[in-house]
PDB file of C-alpha atoms in Angstrom:
ATOM      1  CA  MET A   1     136.946  82.979 102.122  1.00 91.00           C
ATOM      2  CA  LYS A   2     134.308  80.267 102.549  1.00 97.00           C
ATOM      3  CA  LYS A   3     131.148  80.738 100.500  1.00 98.00           C
ATOM      4  CA  VAL A   4     127.635  79.882 101.644  1.00 98.00           C
ATOM      5  CA  LEU A   5     124.352  79.988  99.755  1.00 98.00           C
ATOM      6  CA  ILE A   6     121.335  80.545 102.004  1.00 98.00           C
ATOM      7  CA  ILE A   7     118.168  79.207 100.400  1.00 98.00           C
ATOM      8  CA  ASN A   8     114.893  80.433 101.864  1.00 97.00           C
ATOM      9  CA  GLY A   9     112.398  77.738 100.909  1.00 96.00           C
ATOM     10  CA  HIS A  10     109.405  79.351 102.597  1.00 94.00           C
ATOM     11  CA  GLN A  11     106.090  79.663 100.799  1.00 90.00           C
ATOM     12  CA  TYR A  12     103.743  82.391 101.985  1.00 84.00           C
ATOM     13  CA  TYR A  13     100.181  81.669 103.112  1.00 87.00           C
ATOM     14  CA  ASP A  14      98.278  84.620 104.564  1.00 88.00           C
ATOM     15  CA  GLY A  15      97.479  84.187 108.237  1.00 80.00           C
ATOM     16  CA  VAL A  16      98.977  80.704 108.453  1.00 77.00           C
ATOM     17  CA  ALA A  17     102.547  80.856 107.196  1.00 87.00           C
ATOM     18  CA  GLU A  18     103.706  84.408 106.708  1.00 85.00           C
ATOM     19  CA  GLY A  19     107.414  83.587 106.986  1.00 88.00           C
ATOM     20  CA  ASN A  20     108.297  85.408 110.187  1.00 90.00           C
ATOM     21  CA  LEU A  21     109.969  82.418 111.857  1.00 95.00           C
ATOM     22  CA  THR A  22     111.849  81.491 108.685  1.00 95.00           C
ATOM     23  CA  ASN A  23     113.042  85.090 108.359  1.00 95.00           C
ATOM     24  CA  ASP A  24     114.237  85.108 111.991  1.00 96.00           C
ATOM     25  CA  LEU A  25     116.195  81.886 111.450  1.00 98.00           C
ATOM     26  CA  ILE A  26     117.739  83.149 108.213  1.00 98.00           C
ATOM     27  CA  LYS A  27     118.669  86.452 109.837  1.00 98.00           C
ATOM     28  CA  CYS A  28     120.413  84.520 112.630  1.00 98.00           C
ATOM     29  CA  ALA A  29     122.282  82.373 110.082  1.00 98.00           C
ATOM     30  CA  LYS A  30     123.264  85.431 108.018  1.00 98.00           C
ATOM     31  CA  THR A  31     124.652  87.177 111.097  1.00 98.00           C
ATOM     32  CA  PHE A  32     126.581  84.035 112.079  1.00 98.00           C
ATOM     33  CA  PHE A  33     128.100  83.581 108.624  1.00 98.00           C
ATOM     34  CA  GLU A  34     129.067  87.217 108.192  1.00 98.00           C
ATOM     35  CA  LYS A  35     130.573  87.341 111.707  1.00 98.00           C
ATOM     36  CA  ASN A  36     132.691  84.305 110.806  1.00 98.00           C
ATOM     37  CA  ASP A  37     133.967  85.681 107.468  1.00 98.00           C
ATOM     38  CA  PHE A  38     131.786  83.717 105.072  1.00 98.00           C
ATOM     39  CA  GLU A  39     130.793  85.246 101.769  1.00 98.00           C
ATOM     40  CA  VAL A  40     126.999  84.952 101.620  1.00 98.00           C
ATOM     41  CA  LYS A  41     124.532  84.790  98.747  1.00 98.00           C
ATOM     42  CA  PHE A  42     120.765  84.366  99.033  1.00 97.00           C
ATOM     43  CA  THR A  43     117.895  82.754  97.203  1.00 97.00           C
ATOM     44  CA  TYR A  44     114.239  83.343  98.099  1.00 96.00           C
ATOM     45  CA  VAL A  45     112.207  80.767  96.208  1.00 96.00           C
ATOM     46  CA  ASP A  46     108.894  82.517  96.964  1.00 94.00           C
ATOM     47  CA  LYS A  47     110.170  85.574  95.086  1.00 91.00           C
ATOM     48  CA  SER A  48     111.358  85.600  91.522  1.00 89.00           C
ATOM     49  CA  TYR A  49     114.690  83.952  90.714  1.00 95.00           C
ATOM     50  CA  ASP A  50     116.749  83.519  87.590  1.00 95.00           C
ATOM     51  CA  ILE A  51     117.452  79.863  86.747  1.00 94.00           C
ATOM     52  CA  GLU A  52     120.867  80.589  85.211  1.00 92.00           C
ATOM     53  CA  GLU A  53     121.909  82.640  88.232  1.00 95.00           C
ATOM     54  CA  GLU A  54     120.734  79.866  90.574  1.00 95.00           C
ATOM     55  CA  LYS A  55     122.849  77.299  88.723  1.00 92.00           C
ATOM     56  CA  GLU A  56     125.869  79.571  89.109  1.00 93.00           C
ATOM     57  CA  LYS A  57     125.181  79.995  92.841  1.00 96.00           C
ATOM     58  CA  LEU A  58     125.096  76.222  93.364  1.00 94.00           C
ATOM     59  CA  VAL A  59     128.452  75.811  91.642  1.00 93.00           C
ATOM     60  CA  TRP A  60     129.875  78.820  93.532  1.00 96.00           C
ATOM     61  CA  ALA A  61     128.887  77.678  97.031  1.00 97.00           C
ATOM     62  CA  ASP A  62     131.088  75.674  99.380  1.00 98.00           C
ATOM     63  CA  TYR A  63     128.088  75.284 101.685  1.00 98.00           C
ATOM     64  CA  ILE A  64     124.318  75.473 101.416  1.00 98.00           C
ATOM     65  CA  PHE A  65     122.106  76.465 104.333  1.00 98.00           C
ATOM     66  CA  PHE A  66     118.563  75.461 103.408  1.00 98.00           C
ATOM     67  CA  GLN A  67     115.733  76.729 105.613  1.00 98.00           C
ATOM     68  CA  TYR A  68     112.164  75.714 104.905  1.00 97.00           C
ATOM     69  CA  PRO A  69     108.903  74.906 106.658  1.00 96.00           C
ATOM     70  CA  VAL A  70     107.782  71.313 106.288  1.00 95.00           C
ATOM     71  CA  TYR A  71     104.364  71.407 104.605  1.00 93.00           C
ATOM     72  CA  TRP A  72     102.385  68.180 104.485  1.00 91.00           C
ATOM     73  CA  MET A  73     105.515  66.085 105.232  1.00 93.00           C
ATOM     74  CA  GLY A  74     107.653  67.645 102.501  1.00 94.00           C
ATOM     75  CA  LEU A  75     108.881  70.716 100.684  1.00 96.00           C
ATOM     76  CA  PRO A  76     106.505  73.576  99.899  1.00 96.00           C
ATOM     77  CA  TRP A  77     105.406  73.130  96.285  1.00 95.00           C
ATOM     78  CA  ILE A  78     107.127  76.303  95.139  1.00 95.00           C
ATOM     79  CA  THR A  79     110.402  75.036  96.597  1.00 96.00           C
ATOM     80  CA  LYS A  80     110.011  71.721  94.807  1.00 96.00           C
ATOM     81  CA  LYS A  81     109.362  73.735  91.644  1.00 96.00           C
ATOM     82  CA  TYR A  82     112.600  75.673  92.259  1.00 96.00           C
ATOM     83  CA  PHE A  83     114.609  72.453  92.425  1.00 94.00           C
ATOM     84  CA  ASP A  84     112.813  71.014  89.394  1.00 93.00           C
ATOM     85  CA  GLU A  85     113.533  74.111  87.313  1.00 93.00           C
ATOM     86  CA  VAL A  86     117.125  74.673  88.417  1.00 93.00           C
ATOM     87  CA  LEU A  87     118.317  71.073  88.524  1.00 89.00           C
ATOM     88  CA  THR A  88     116.731  69.899  85.271  1.00 86.00           C
ATOM     89  CA  SER A  89     117.771  72.878  83.176  1.00 76.00           C
ATOM     90  CA  GLY A  90     120.805  71.256  81.615  1.00 62.00           C
ATOM     91  CA  ILE A  91     123.713  72.181  83.866  1.00 62.00           C
ATOM     92  CA  HIS A  92     126.331  69.492  84.172  1.00 59.00           C
ATOM     93  CA  TYR A  93     126.673  69.196  87.941  1.00 65.00           C
ATOM     94  CA  ALA A  94     124.594  66.089  88.312  1.00 64.00           C
ATOM     95  CA  ASN A  95     124.144  62.855  86.495  1.00 73.00           C
ATOM     96  CA  ASP A  96     122.921  59.615  87.915  1.00 76.00           C
ATOM     97  CA  GLY A  97     126.441  58.141  88.142  1.00 73.00           C
ATOM     98  CA  ARG A  98     125.847  54.961  86.195  1.00 76.00           C
ATOM     99  CA  SER A  99     127.899  53.945  83.196  1.00 70.00           C
ATOM    100  CA  ARG A 100     127.244  51.460  80.410  1.00 77.00           C
ATOM    101  CA  GLU A 101     130.980  50.720  80.420  1.00 80.00           C
ATOM    102  CA  ASP A 102     131.379  50.285  84.193  1.00 79.00           C
ATOM    103  CA  LYS A 103     128.494  48.390  85.796  1.00 74.00           C
ATOM    104  CA  SER A 104     129.995  48.919  89.273  1.00 77.00           C
ATOM    105  CA  LYS A 105     129.013  52.590  89.235  1.00 77.00           C
ATOM    106  CA  LYS A 106     125.885  53.055  91.309  1.00 80.00           C
ATOM    107  CA  TYR A 107     122.822  55.207  90.759  1.00 75.00           C
ATOM    108  CA  GLY A 108     123.139  58.508  92.605  1.00 65.00           C
ATOM    109  CA  SER A 109     126.944  58.531  92.628  1.00 72.00           C
ATOM    110  CA  GLY A 110     127.419  61.031  89.800  1.00 70.00           C
ATOM    111  CA  GLY A 111     127.117  64.353  91.623  1.00 74.00           C
ATOM    112  CA  LEU A 112     129.716  66.813  90.401  1.00 79.00           C
ATOM    113  CA  LEU A 113     129.470  69.408  93.160  1.00 85.00           C
ATOM    114  CA  SER A 114     131.610  69.277  96.255  1.00 88.00           C
ATOM    115  CA  GLY A 115     130.762  70.791  99.572  1.00 94.00           C
ATOM    116  CA  LYS A 116     128.238  70.398 102.344  1.00 98.00           C
ATOM    117  CA  TYR A 117     124.657  71.327 103.120  1.00 98.00           C
ATOM    118  CA  MET A 118     122.615  71.924 106.249  1.00 98.00           C
ATOM    119  CA  LEU A 119     118.866  71.566 106.574  1.00 98.00           C
ATOM    120  CA  SER A 120     117.025  73.929 108.913  1.00 98.00           C
ATOM    121  CA  LEU A 121     113.397  72.897 109.315  1.00 97.00           C
ATOM    122  CA  THR A 122     110.290  74.260 110.965  1.00 96.00           C
ATOM    123  CA  TYR A 123     107.532  71.836 111.970  1.00 93.00           C
ATOM    124  CA  ASN A 124     104.154  72.003 113.603  1.00 92.00           C
ATOM    125  CA  CYS A 125     104.513  68.457 114.950  1.00 92.00           C
ATOM    126  CA  PRO A 126     106.240  67.876 118.303  1.00 92.00           C
ATOM    127  CA  THR A 127     109.757  66.452 118.484  1.00 93.00           C
ATOM    128  CA  SER A 128     108.342  63.369 120.219  1.00 93.00           C
ATOM    129  CA  GLU A 129     106.905  62.097 116.907  1.00 93.00           C
ATOM    130  CA  PHE A 130     110.402  61.231 115.614  1.00 95.00           C
ATOM    131  CA  SER A 131     112.481  58.198 116.587  1.00 97.00           C
ATOM    132  CA  ASN A 132     109.416  56.855 118.366  1.00 96.00           C
ATOM    133  CA  LYS A 133     107.962  53.525 117.199  1.00 96.00           C
ATOM    134  CA  ASP A 134     104.529  54.709 118.356  1.00 95.00           C
ATOM    135  CA  GLY A 135     104.908  58.185 116.855  1.00 93.00           C
ATOM    136  CA  TYR A 136     103.345  59.496 113.682  1.00 93.00           C
ATOM    137  CA  PHE A 137     106.501  58.812 111.661  1.00 93.00           C
ATOM    138  CA  ASP A 138     106.571  55.102 112.627  1.00 95.00           C
ATOM    139  CA  GLY A 139     109.954  55.262 114.332  1.00 95.00           C
ATOM    140  CA  LEU A 140     111.729  57.289 111.654  1.00 93.00           C
ATOM    141  CA  SER A 141     114.266  59.839 112.803  1.00 96.00           C
ATOM    142  CA  LEU A 142     113.939  63.455 111.733  1.00 96.00           C
ATOM    143  CA  ASP A 143     116.472  62.956 108.940  1.00 96.00           C
ATOM    144  CA  GLU A 144     114.863  59.710 107.800  1.00 96.00           C
ATOM    145  CA  ALA A 145     111.484  61.456 107.586  1.00 96.00           C
ATOM    146  CA  ASN A 146     113.116  64.088 105.337  1.00 97.00           C
ATOM    147  CA  ILE A 147     115.066  61.648 103.168  1.00 96.00           C
ATOM    148  CA  SER A 148     113.777  63.039  99.862  1.00 96.00           C
ATOM    149  CA  THR A 149     115.244  66.474 100.626  1.00 97.00           C
ATOM    150  CA  HIS A 150     118.550  64.947 101.724  1.00 97.00           C
ATOM    151  CA  LYS A 151     118.676  62.934  98.509  1.00 94.00           C
ATOM    152  CA  ILE A 152     118.348  66.070  96.360  1.00 93.00           C
ATOM    153  CA  PHE A 153     121.613  67.396  97.764  1.00 95.00           C
ATOM    154  CA  GLN A 154     123.343  64.027  97.881  1.00 93.00           C
ATOM    155  CA  PHE A 155     122.512  63.467  94.206  1.00 90.00           C
ATOM    156  CA  LEU A 156     124.471  66.658  93.499  1.00 91.00           C
ATOM    157  CA  GLY A 157     127.478  65.278  95.400  1.00 91.00           C
ATOM    158  CA  LEU A 158     127.041  67.277  98.605  1.00 95.00           C
ATOM    159  CA  GLU A 159     127.581  65.960 102.125  1.00 97.00           C
ATOM    160  CA  ALA A 160     125.011  66.366 104.900  1.00 98.00           C
ATOM    161  CA  MET A 161     125.717  68.286 108.073  1.00 98.00           C
ATOM    162  CA  LYS A 162     123.750  68.131 111.322  1.00 98.00           C
ATOM    163  CA  THR A 163     120.116  69.151 110.813  1.00 98.00           C
ATOM    164  CA  TYR A 164     118.482  71.864 112.909  1.00 98.00           C
ATOM    165  CA  SER A 165     114.743  71.763 113.486  1.00 97.00           C
ATOM    166  CA  ILE A 166     112.197  73.652 115.515  1.00 96.00           C
ATOM    167  CA  HIS A 167     108.944  71.929 116.465  1.00 93.00           C
ATOM    168  CA  ASP A 168     105.449  72.514 117.753  1.00 89.00           C
ATOM    169  CA  ILE A 169     105.410  76.011 116.307  1.00 88.00           C
ATOM    170  CA  PHE A 170     101.625  76.484 116.531  1.00 85.00           C
ATOM    171  CA  LYS A 171     100.680  74.673 119.739  1.00 83.00           C
ATOM    172  CA  GLY A 172     103.893  74.708 121.739  1.00 77.00           C
ATOM    173  CA  ASP A 173     105.537  77.294 123.935  1.00 84.00           C
ATOM    174  CA  MET A 174     108.356  78.222 121.606  1.00 84.00           C
ATOM    175  CA  ASP A 175     110.943  80.586 123.054  1.00 91.00           C
ATOM    176  CA  LEU A 176     112.409  82.276 119.977  1.00 93.00           C
ATOM    177  CA  GLU A 177     115.491  83.577 121.799  1.00 95.00           C
ATOM    178  CA  LYS A 178     116.346  80.067 123.051  1.00 95.00           C
ATOM    179  CA  GLU A 179     115.779  78.657 119.567  1.00 95.00           C
ATOM    180  CA  LEU A 180     118.086  81.219 117.975  1.00 96.00           C
ATOM    181  CA  ILE A 181     120.776  80.350 120.537  1.00 97.00           C
ATOM    182  CA  ARG A 182     120.278  76.651 119.752  1.00 97.00           C
ATOM    183  CA  LEU A 183     120.501  77.362 116.009  1.00 98.00           C
ATOM    184  CA  GLU A 184     123.735  79.274 116.525  1.00 98.00           C
ATOM    185  CA  GLY A 185     125.107  76.268 118.425  1.00 98.00           C
ATOM    186  CA  VAL A 186     124.330  73.947 115.506  1.00 98.00           C
ATOM    187  CA  LEU A 187     125.866  76.450 113.085  1.00 98.00           C
ATOM    188  CA  LYS A 188     129.061  76.533 115.178  1.00 98.00           C
ATOM    189  CA  GLU A 189     129.167  72.742 115.289  1.00 98.00           C
ATOM    190  CA  ASN A 190     128.674  72.454 111.539  1.00 98.00           C
ATOM    191  CA  PHE A 191     130.695  75.353 110.158  1.00 97.00           C
ATOM    192  CA  LEU A 192     133.504  76.196 112.598  1.00 96.00           C
TER     193      LEU A 192
END
């Protein structure tokens, strides 16, 4: 049985970011994984978590589904704290890859986990801001604009899958049912 860790990286802010959209996306992913015979474990970084248990989950998982809202062009601070606490707590699934004996080994090549990860992102900005030389992100693609998050997982030795993102969540005309169907399509493409 394939094993997936779903990480909910949402951080609650009353009236602004209460987590409803993140919860809908995670519920859709959970249903998809269970329907397709994945064993599923969860982490909610905005609730309490045990660092030792989180390390075990990372080693256990074949796949990681990581859903979070992009706050100020990056991870919510509590989610960054989660990664700082879990990944720097002494477990031996990551090192920087370099060796004093073998100068050909490159920085970032020492990840000891195997498997894949998928980012699922929620944004207030419109999709048109990415891959647009005149857009806010200066021509960067969605994945390029989120390179620091990708590099966390790549440092651990994990391989990226296609990213899902939903945009314009405050000022657009989001159709949640259509978005959940689109998410399920990306999940099928990535995991089946």
